[in-house]
């Protein structure tokens, strides 16, 4: 009985809707990041402005732009390529760094 060999891709494999689901997940995550950036601006401006609040808000917005760039690149790759390449560790690390740093900035604004 012959079966699939581990580690080898079947050239006739049909990915189905998986690339589309992944693309939609990137869009949802980008939308969530947008909400976080907007809430950071609101938190920085609530109750008066301070230099620290403005700086943290600006850093949060720059991080959001970084995440948006990584996500847009991945969305474009998933939409234009029938068999997209794997997500590179460099881009994955950038997305994680932006996400975690945005959470830290949000916590700094709240405290």
mmCIF file of N, CA and C in Angstrom:
data_model
loop_
_atom_site.group_PDB
_atom_site.id
_atom_site.type_symbol
_atom_site.label_atom_id
_atom_site.label_comp_id
_atom_site.label_asym_id
_atom_site.label_seq_id
_atom_site.Cartn_x
_atom_site.Cartn_y
_atom_site.Cartn_z
ATOM 1 N N UNK A 1 0.855 -1.169 0.000
ATOM 2 C CA UNK A 1 0.000 0.000 0.000
ATOM 3 C C UNK A 1 0.896 1.226 0.000
ATOM 4 N N UNK A 2 0.761 2.033 -1.006
ATOM 5 C CA UNK A 2 1.595 3.242 -1.080
ATOM 6 C C UNK A 2 0.780 4.449 -0.647
ATOM 7 N N UNK A 3 1.415 5.315 0.089
ATOM 8 C CA UNK A 3 0.752 6.513 0.586
ATOM 9 C C UNK A 3 1.648 7.714 0.360
ATOM 10 N N UNK A 4 1.238 8.853 0.837
ATOM 11 C CA UNK A 4 2.048 10.049 0.668
ATOM 12 C C UNK A 4 3.349 9.941 1.464
ATOM 13 N N UNK A 5 4.397 10.440 0.878
ATOM 14 C CA UNK A 5 5.704 10.434 1.520
ATOM 15 C C UNK A 5 5.825 11.702 2.365
ATOM 16 N N UNK A 6 6.145 11.557 3.660
ATOM 17 C CA UNK A 6 6.272 12.749 4.514
ATOM 18 C C UNK A 6 7.364 13.682 3.973
ATOM 19 N N UNK A 7 7.075 14.967 4.020
ATOM 20 C CA UNK A 7 8.047 15.969 3.580
ATOM 21 C C UNK A 7 8.001 16.288 2.099
ATOM 22 N N UNK A 8 7.226 15.540 1.320
ATOM 23 C CA UNK A 8 7.123 15.807 -0.125
ATOM 24 C C UNK A 8 5.759 16.384 -0.430
ATOM 25 N N UNK A 9 5.752 17.368 -1.295
ATOM 26 C CA UNK A 9 4.483 17.974 -1.710
ATOM 27 C C UNK A 9 3.959 17.262 -2.931
ATOM 28 N N UNK A 10 2.682 17.045 -2.957
ATOM 29 C CA UNK A 10 2.042 16.435 -4.104
ATOM 30 C C UNK A 10 1.843 17.518 -5.157
ATOM 31 N N UNK A 11 2.424 17.366 -6.352
ATOM 32 C CA UNK A 11 2.296 18.419 -7.367
ATOM 33 C C UNK A 11 0.855 18.637 -7.818
ATOM 34 N N UNK A 12 0.000 17.661 -7.638
ATOM 35 C CA UNK A 12 -1.389 17.804 -8.045
ATOM 36 C C UNK A 12 -2.295 18.219 -6.894
ATOM 37 N N UNK A 13 -1.724 18.613 -5.784
ATOM 38 C CA UNK A 13 -2.514 18.970 -4.600
ATOM 39 C C UNK A 13 -3.369 20.197 -4.867
ATOM 40 N N UNK A 14 -4.614 20.104 -4.486
ATOM 41 C CA UNK A 14 -5.530 21.235 -4.610
ATOM 42 C C UNK A 14 -5.666 21.881 -3.238
ATOM 43 N N UNK A 15 -5.167 23.112 -3.064
ATOM 44 C CA UNK A 15 -5.225 23.731 -1.742
ATOM 45 C C UNK A 15 -6.636 24.142 -1.338
ATOM 46 N N UNK A 16 -7.572 24.083 -2.268
ATOM 47 C CA UNK A 16 -8.945 24.470 -1.945
ATOM 48 C C UNK A 16 -9.037 25.929 -1.578
ATOM 49 N N UNK A 17 -9.748 26.219 -0.517
ATOM 50 C CA UNK A 17 -9.956 27.602 -0.098
ATOM 51 C C UNK A 17 -8.968 28.054 0.977
ATOM 52 N N UNK A 18 -7.976 27.221 1.288
ATOM 53 C CA UNK A 18 -7.044 27.571 2.355
ATOM 54 C C UNK A 18 -6.333 28.905 2.122
ATOM 55 N N UNK A 19 -5.804 29.201 0.907
ATOM 56 C CA UNK A 19 -5.177 30.511 0.720
ATOM 57 C C UNK A 19 -6.152 31.675 0.927
ATOM 58 N N UNK A 20 -7.404 31.483 0.504
ATOM 59 C CA UNK A 20 -8.394 32.542 0.694
ATOM 60 C C UNK A 20 -8.708 32.740 2.172
ATOM 61 N N UNK A 21 -8.839 31.649 2.922
ATOM 62 C CA UNK A 21 -9.084 31.767 4.362
ATOM 63 C C UNK A 21 -7.921 32.452 5.063
ATOM 64 N N UNK A 22 -6.703 32.122 4.655
ATOM 65 C CA UNK A 22 -5.528 32.755 5.254
ATOM 66 C C UNK A 22 -5.499 34.238 4.916
ATOM 67 N N UNK A 23 -5.819 34.579 3.685
ATOM 68 C CA UNK A 23 -5.859 35.993 3.279
ATOM 69 C C UNK A 23 -6.900 36.760 4.093
ATOM 70 N N UNK A 24 -8.056 36.159 4.291
ATOM 71 C CA UNK A 24 -9.096 36.808 5.088
ATOM 72 C C UNK A 24 -8.673 36.947 6.555
ATOM 73 N N UNK A 25 -7.935 35.959 7.068
ATOM 74 C CA UNK A 25 -7.440 36.054 8.442
ATOM 75 C C UNK A 25 -6.455 37.213 8.576
ATOM 76 N N UNK A 26 -5.588 37.401 7.570
ATOM 77 C CA UNK A 26 -4.676 38.550 7.594
ATOM 78 C C UNK A 26 -5.460 39.848 7.567
ATOM 79 N N UNK A 27 -6.528 39.908 6.790
ATOM 80 C CA UNK A 27 -7.350 41.130 6.749
ATOM 81 C C UNK A 27 -8.012 41.401 8.099
ATOM 82 N N UNK A 28 -8.533 40.358 8.747
ATOM 83 C CA UNK A 28 -9.143 40.545 10.069
ATOM 84 C C UNK A 28 -8.114 41.012 11.090
ATOM 85 N N UNK A 29 -6.929 40.456 11.042
ATOM 86 C CA UNK A 29 -5.882 40.850 11.973
ATOM 87 C C UNK A 29 -5.458 42.291 11.730
ATOM 88 N N UNK A 30 -5.389 42.686 10.471
ATOM 89 C CA UNK A 30 -5.053 44.071 10.144
ATOM 90 C C UNK A 30 -6.141 45.017 10.650
ATOM 91 N N UNK A 31 -7.384 44.612 10.513
ATOM 92 C CA UNK A 31 -8.488 45.425 11.033
ATOM 93 C C UNK A 31 -8.390 45.561 12.552
ATOM 94 N N UNK A 32 -8.059 44.482 13.232
ATOM 95 C CA UNK A 32 -7.891 44.539 14.690
ATOM 96 C C UNK A 32 -6.757 45.483 15.067
ATOM 97 N N UNK A 33 -5.662 45.432 14.319
ATOM 98 C CA UNK A 33 -4.548 46.350 14.568
ATOM 99 C C UNK A 33 -4.945 47.790 14.342
ATOM 100 N N UNK A 34 -5.787 48.029 13.364
ATOM 101 C CA UNK A 34 -6.276 49.382 13.091
ATOM 102 C C UNK A 34 -7.105 49.892 14.268
ATOM 103 N N UNK A 35 -7.948 49.030 14.807
ATOM 104 C CA UNK A 35 -8.753 49.413 15.965
ATOM 105 C C UNK A 35 -7.851 49.746 17.151
ATOM 106 N N UNK A 36 -6.808 48.955 17.358
ATOM 107 C CA UNK A 36 -5.867 49.220 18.450
ATOM 108 C C UNK A 36 -5.186 50.572 18.253
ATOM 109 N N UNK A 37 -4.761 50.876 17.028
ATOM 110 C CA UNK A 37 -4.098 52.159 16.766
ATOM 111 C C UNK A 37 -5.058 53.329 16.998
ATOM 112 N N UNK A 38 -6.304 53.187 16.582
ATOM 113 C CA UNK A 38 -7.291 54.257 16.793
ATOM 114 C C UNK A 38 -7.565 54.440 18.286
ATOM 115 N N UNK A 39 -7.692 53.329 19.015
ATOM 116 C CA UNK A 39 -7.900 53.430 20.454
ATOM 117 C C UNK A 39 -6.681 54.025 21.163
ATOM 118 N N UNK A 40 -5.483 53.776 20.641
ATOM 119 C CA UNK A 40 -4.279 54.381 21.214
ATOM 120 C C UNK A 40 -4.304 55.894 21.040
ATOM 121 N N UNK A 41 -4.735 56.350 19.873
ATOM 122 C CA UNK A 41 -4.858 57.793 19.644
ATOM 123 C C UNK A 41 -5.890 58.378 20.594
ATOM 124 N N UNK A 42 -7.017 57.687 20.740
ATOM 125 C CA UNK A 42 -8.061 58.171 21.639
ATOM 126 C C UNK A 42 -7.563 58.233 23.080
ATOM 127 N N UNK A 43 -6.849 57.192 23.517
ATOM 128 C CA UNK A 43 -6.322 57.159 24.883
ATOM 129 C C UNK A 43 -5.273 58.250 25.097
ATOM 130 N N UNK A 44 -4.474 58.527 24.077
ATOM 131 C CA UNK A 44 -3.433 59.555 24.213
ATOM 132 C C UNK A 44 -4.040 60.943 24.302
ATOM 133 N N UNK A 45 -5.176 61.153 23.657
ATOM 134 C CA UNK A 45 -5.794 62.477 23.640
ATOM 135 C C UNK A 45 -6.847 62.658 24.732
ATOM 136 N N UNK A 46 -7.232 61.577 25.397
ATOM 137 C CA UNK A 46 -8.261 61.644 26.428
ATOM 138 C C UNK A 46 -7.710 62.319 27.688
ATOM 139 N N UNK A 47 -8.412 63.295 28.183
ATOM 140 C CA UNK A 47 -7.996 63.960 29.421
ATOM 141 C C UNK A 47 -6.795 64.864 29.251
ATOM 142 N N UNK A 48 -6.586 65.394 28.083
ATOM 143 C CA UNK A 48 -5.440 66.269 27.851
ATOM 144 C C UNK A 48 -4.289 65.504 27.220
ATOM 145 N N UNK A 49 -3.415 66.257 26.625
ATOM 146 C CA UNK A 49 -2.288 65.631 25.949
ATOM 147 C C UNK A 49 -1.020 65.804 26.780
ATOM 148 N N UNK A 50 -0.174 64.812 26.713
ATOM 149 C CA UNK A 50 1.135 64.883 27.347
ATOM 150 C C UNK A 50 2.172 64.447 26.319
ATOM 151 N N UNK A 51 3.390 64.867 26.533
ATOM 152 C CA UNK A 51 4.457 64.521 25.596
ATOM 153 C C UNK A 51 4.656 63.004 25.543
ATOM 154 N N UNK A 52 4.601 62.369 26.677
ATOM 155 C CA UNK A 52 4.775 60.915 26.728
ATOM 156 C C UNK A 52 3.650 60.209 25.980
ATOM 157 N N UNK A 53 2.422 60.652 26.191
ATOM 158 C CA UNK A 53 1.285 60.050 25.505
ATOM 159 C C UNK A 53 1.370 60.192 23.998
ATOM 160 N N UNK A 54 1.805 61.359 23.550
ATOM 161 C CA UNK A 54 1.939 61.590 22.105
ATOM 162 C C UNK A 54 3.038 60.711 21.515
ATOM 163 N N UNK A 55 4.157 60.579 22.223
ATOM 164 C CA UNK A 55 5.261 59.750 21.726
ATOM 165 C C UNK A 55 4.848 58.284 21.660
ATOM 166 N N UNK A 56 4.206 57.793 22.708
ATOM 167 C CA UNK A 56 3.760 56.393 22.721
ATOM 168 C C UNK A 56 2.722 56.161 21.634
ATOM 169 N N UNK A 57 1.837 57.115 21.443
ATOM 170 C CA UNK A 57 0.830 57.019 20.383
ATOM 171 C C UNK A 57 1.493 56.993 19.008
ATOM 172 N N UNK A 58 2.492 57.827 18.804
ATOM 173 C CA UNK A 58 3.206 57.854 17.521
ATOM 174 C C UNK A 58 3.931 56.535 17.275
ATOM 175 N N UNK A 59 4.549 55.980 18.316
ATOM 176 C CA UNK A 59 5.223 54.683 18.179
ATOM 177 C C UNK A 59 4.209 53.605 17.825
ATOM 178 N N UNK A 60 3.051 53.642 18.463
ATOM 179 C CA UNK A 60 1.995 52.671 18.170
ATOM 180 C C UNK A 60 1.549 52.775 16.708
ATOM 181 N N UNK A 61 1.416 53.987 16.216
ATOM 182 C CA UNK A 61 1.005 54.178 14.820
ATOM 183 C C UNK A 61 2.078 53.691 13.847
ATOM 184 N N UNK A 62 3.344 53.911 14.170
ATOM 185 C CA UNK A 62 4.437 53.421 13.314
ATOM 186 C C UNK A 62 4.452 51.893 13.314
ATOM 187 N N UNK A 63 4.242 51.294 14.474
ATOM 188 C CA UNK A 63 4.165 49.837 14.551
ATOM 189 C C UNK A 63 2.989 49.304 13.745
ATOM 190 N N UNK A 64 1.876 50.012 13.792
ATOM 191 C CA UNK A 64 0.710 49.608 12.996
ATOM 192 C C UNK A 64 1.042 49.658 11.506
ATOM 193 N N UNK A 65 1.745 50.712 11.087
ATOM 194 C CA UNK A 65 2.141 50.798 9.677
ATOM 195 C C UNK A 65 3.090 49.660 9.296
ATOM 196 N N UNK A 66 3.983 49.288 10.209
ATOM 197 C CA UNK A 66 4.876 48.158 9.940
ATOM 198 C C UNK A 66 4.106 46.866 9.779
ATOM 199 N N UNK A 67 3.161 46.620 10.683
ATOM 200 C CA UNK A 67 2.342 45.412 10.572
ATOM 201 C C UNK A 67 1.505 45.435 9.303
ATOM 202 N N UNK A 68 0.966 46.596 8.979
ATOM 203 C CA UNK A 68 0.165 46.734 7.761
ATOM 204 C C UNK A 68 0.992 46.398 6.527
ATOM 205 N N UNK A 69 2.237 46.814 6.517
ATOM 206 C CA UNK A 69 3.126 46.523 5.390
ATOM 207 C C UNK A 69 3.363 45.022 5.246
ATOM 208 N N UNK A 70 3.671 44.355 6.359
ATOM 209 C CA UNK A 70 3.902 42.906 6.322
ATOM 210 C C UNK A 70 2.629 42.178 5.899
ATOM 211 N N UNK A 71 1.508 42.567 6.474
ATOM 212 C CA UNK A 71 0.238 41.908 6.152
ATOM 213 C C UNK A 71 -0.154 42.130 4.694
ATOM 214 N N UNK A 72 0.038 43.346 4.200
ATOM 215 C CA UNK A 72 -0.323 43.624 2.806
ATOM 216 C C UNK A 72 0.534 42.802 1.848
ATOM 217 N N UNK A 73 1.808 42.679 2.159
ATOM 218 C CA UNK A 73 2.691 41.866 1.311
ATOM 219 C C UNK A 73 2.210 40.420 1.284
ATOM 220 N N UNK A 74 1.826 39.885 2.454
ATOM 221 C CA UNK A 74 1.369 38.501 2.503
ATOM 222 C C UNK A 74 0.019 38.326 1.807
ATOM 223 N N UNK A 75 -0.877 39.272 2.002
ATOM 224 C CA UNK A 75 -2.185 39.214 1.336
ATOM 225 C C UNK A 75 -2.010 39.233 -0.179
ATOM 226 N N UNK A 76 -1.136 40.095 -0.647
ATOM 227 C CA UNK A 76 -0.887 40.186 -2.091
ATOM 228 C C UNK A 76 -0.299 38.883 -2.619
ATOM 229 N N UNK A 77 0.631 38.287 -1.879
ATOM 230 C CA UNK A 77 1.222 37.016 -2.297
ATOM 231 C C UNK A 77 0.169 35.916 -2.356
ATOM 232 N N UNK A 78 -0.683 35.856 -1.345
ATOM 233 C CA UNK A 78 -1.720 34.825 -1.322
ATOM 234 C C UNK A 78 -2.743 35.019 -2.435
ATOM 235 N N UNK A 79 -2.997 36.266 -2.818
ATOM 236 C CA UNK A 79 -4.011 36.539 -3.832
ATOM 237 C C UNK A 79 -3.499 36.331 -5.254
ATOM 238 N N UNK A 80 -2.210 36.503 -5.465
ATOM 239 C CA UNK A 80 -1.699 36.471 -6.833
ATOM 240 C C UNK A 80 -1.016 35.168 -7.220
ATOM 241 N N UNK A 81 -0.673 34.335 -6.264
ATOM 242 C CA UNK A 81 0.061 33.113 -6.550
ATOM 243 C C UNK A 81 -0.817 31.902 -6.267
ATOM 244 N N UNK A 82 -0.932 30.997 -7.235
ATOM 245 C CA UNK A 82 -1.768 29.822 -6.993
ATOM 246 C C UNK A 82 -1.194 28.910 -5.904
ATOM 247 N N UNK A 83 0.116 28.848 -5.788
ATOM 248 C CA UNK A 83 0.761 28.057 -4.743
ATOM 249 C C UNK A 83 1.774 28.956 -4.039
ATOM 250 N N UNK A 84 1.327 29.738 -3.046
ATOM 251 C CA UNK A 84 2.214 30.712 -2.411
ATOM 252 C C UNK A 84 3.356 30.060 -1.640
ATOM 253 N N UNK A 85 4.467 30.765 -1.601
ATOM 254 C CA UNK A 85 5.621 30.292 -0.836
ATOM 255 C C UNK A 85 5.321 30.419 0.654
ATOM 256 N N UNK A 86 6.082 29.706 1.434
ATOM 257 C CA UNK A 86 5.914 29.754 2.891
ATOM 258 C C UNK A 86 6.276 31.157 3.389
ATOM 259 N N UNK A 87 5.660 31.528 4.472
ATOM 260 C CA UNK A 87 5.912 32.817 5.113
ATOM 261 C C UNK A 87 7.323 32.788 5.687
ATOM 262 N N UNK A 88 8.148 33.746 5.338
ATOM 263 C CA UNK A 88 9.539 33.732 5.778
ATOM 264 C C UNK A 88 9.636 34.040 7.272
ATOM 265 N N UNK A 89 10.618 33.468 7.944
ATOM 266 C CA UNK A 89 10.788 33.750 9.374
ATOM 267 C C UNK A 89 11.020 35.242 9.654
ATOM 268 N N UNK A 90 11.673 35.922 8.749
ATOM 269 C CA UNK A 90 11.922 37.360 8.922
ATOM 270 C C UNK A 90 10.609 38.143 8.968
ATOM 271 N N UNK A 91 9.708 37.848 8.041
ATOM 272 C CA UNK A 91 8.423 38.542 8.012
ATOM 273 C C UNK A 91 7.548 38.136 9.198
ATOM 274 N N UNK A 92 7.613 36.858 9.565
ATOM 275 C CA UNK A 92 6.841 36.400 10.725
ATOM 276 C C UNK A 92 7.329 37.090 11.996
ATOM 277 N N UNK A 93 8.641 37.209 12.134
ATOM 278 C CA UNK A 93 9.200 37.882 13.307
ATOM 279 C C UNK A 93 8.803 39.348 13.337
ATOM 280 N N UNK A 94 8.783 39.996 12.173
ATOM 281 C CA UNK A 94 8.370 41.402 12.107
ATOM 282 C C UNK A 94 6.916 41.562 12.523
ATOM 283 N N UNK A 95 6.054 40.661 12.061
ATOM 284 C CA UNK A 95 4.637 40.735 12.426
ATOM 285 C C UNK A 95 4.454 40.528 13.927
ATOM 286 N N UNK A 96 5.161 39.566 14.492
ATOM 287 C CA UNK A 96 5.055 39.304 15.934
ATOM 288 C C UNK A 96 5.602 40.479 16.728
ATOM 289 N N UNK A 97 6.742 41.012 16.313
ATOM 290 C CA UNK A 97 7.334 42.153 17.010
ATOM 291 C C UNK A 97 6.390 43.350 17.012
ATOM 292 N N UNK A 98 5.799 43.661 15.865
ATOM 293 C CA UNK A 98 4.861 44.780 15.783
ATOM 294 C C UNK A 98 3.647 44.551 16.671
ATOM 295 N N UNK A 99 3.125 43.335 16.681
ATOM 296 C CA UNK A 99 1.944 43.031 17.484
ATOM 297 C C UNK A 99 2.231 43.150 18.977
ATOM 298 N N UNK A 100 3.320 42.565 19.420
ATOM 299 C CA UNK A 100 3.663 42.609 20.845
ATOM 300 C C UNK A 100 3.994 44.039 21.272
ATOM 301 N N UNK A 101 4.732 44.751 20.438
ATOM 302 C CA UNK A 101 5.094 46.134 20.776
ATOM 303 C C UNK A 101 3.851 47.030 20.824
ATOM 304 N N UNK A 102 2.875 46.782 19.951
ATOM 305 C CA UNK A 102 1.631 47.546 20.006
ATOM 306 C C UNK A 102 0.882 47.276 21.304
ATOM 307 N N UNK A 103 0.905 46.028 21.757
ATOM 308 C CA UNK A 103 0.264 45.686 23.036
ATOM 309 C C UNK A 103 0.959 46.402 24.202
ATOM 310 N N UNK A 104 2.282 46.457 24.155
ATOM 311 C CA UNK A 104 3.038 47.142 25.205
ATOM 312 C C UNK A 104 2.733 48.638 25.192
ATOM 313 N N UNK A 105 2.671 49.226 23.990
ATOM 314 C CA UNK A 105 2.336 50.646 23.886
ATOM 315 C C UNK A 105 0.922 50.916 24.408
ATOM 316 N N UNK A 106 -0.002 50.032 24.096
ATOM 317 C CA UNK A 106 -1.369 50.189 24.598
ATOM 318 C C UNK A 106 -1.420 50.115 26.111
ATOM 319 N N UNK A 107 -0.660 49.189 26.683
ATOM 320 C CA UNK A 107 -0.615 49.082 28.138
ATOM 321 C C UNK A 107 0.008 50.339 28.756
ATOM 322 N N UNK A 108 1.026 50.882 28.105
ATOM 323 C CA UNK A 108 1.664 52.105 28.611
ATOM 324 C C UNK A 108 0.699 53.282 28.568
ATOM 325 N N UNK A 109 -0.146 53.331 27.557
ATOM 326 C CA UNK A 109 -1.116 54.422 27.465
ATOM 327 C C UNK A 109 -2.200 54.296 28.528
ATOM 328 N N UNK A 110 -2.595 53.088 28.851
ATOM 329 C CA UNK A 110 -3.652 52.882 29.823
ATOM 330 C C UNK A 110 -3.153 53.142 31.243
ATOM 331 N N UNK A 111 -1.938 52.735 31.518
ATOM 332 C CA UNK A 111 -1.389 52.917 32.869
ATOM 333 C C UNK A 111 -0.897 54.296 32.996
#
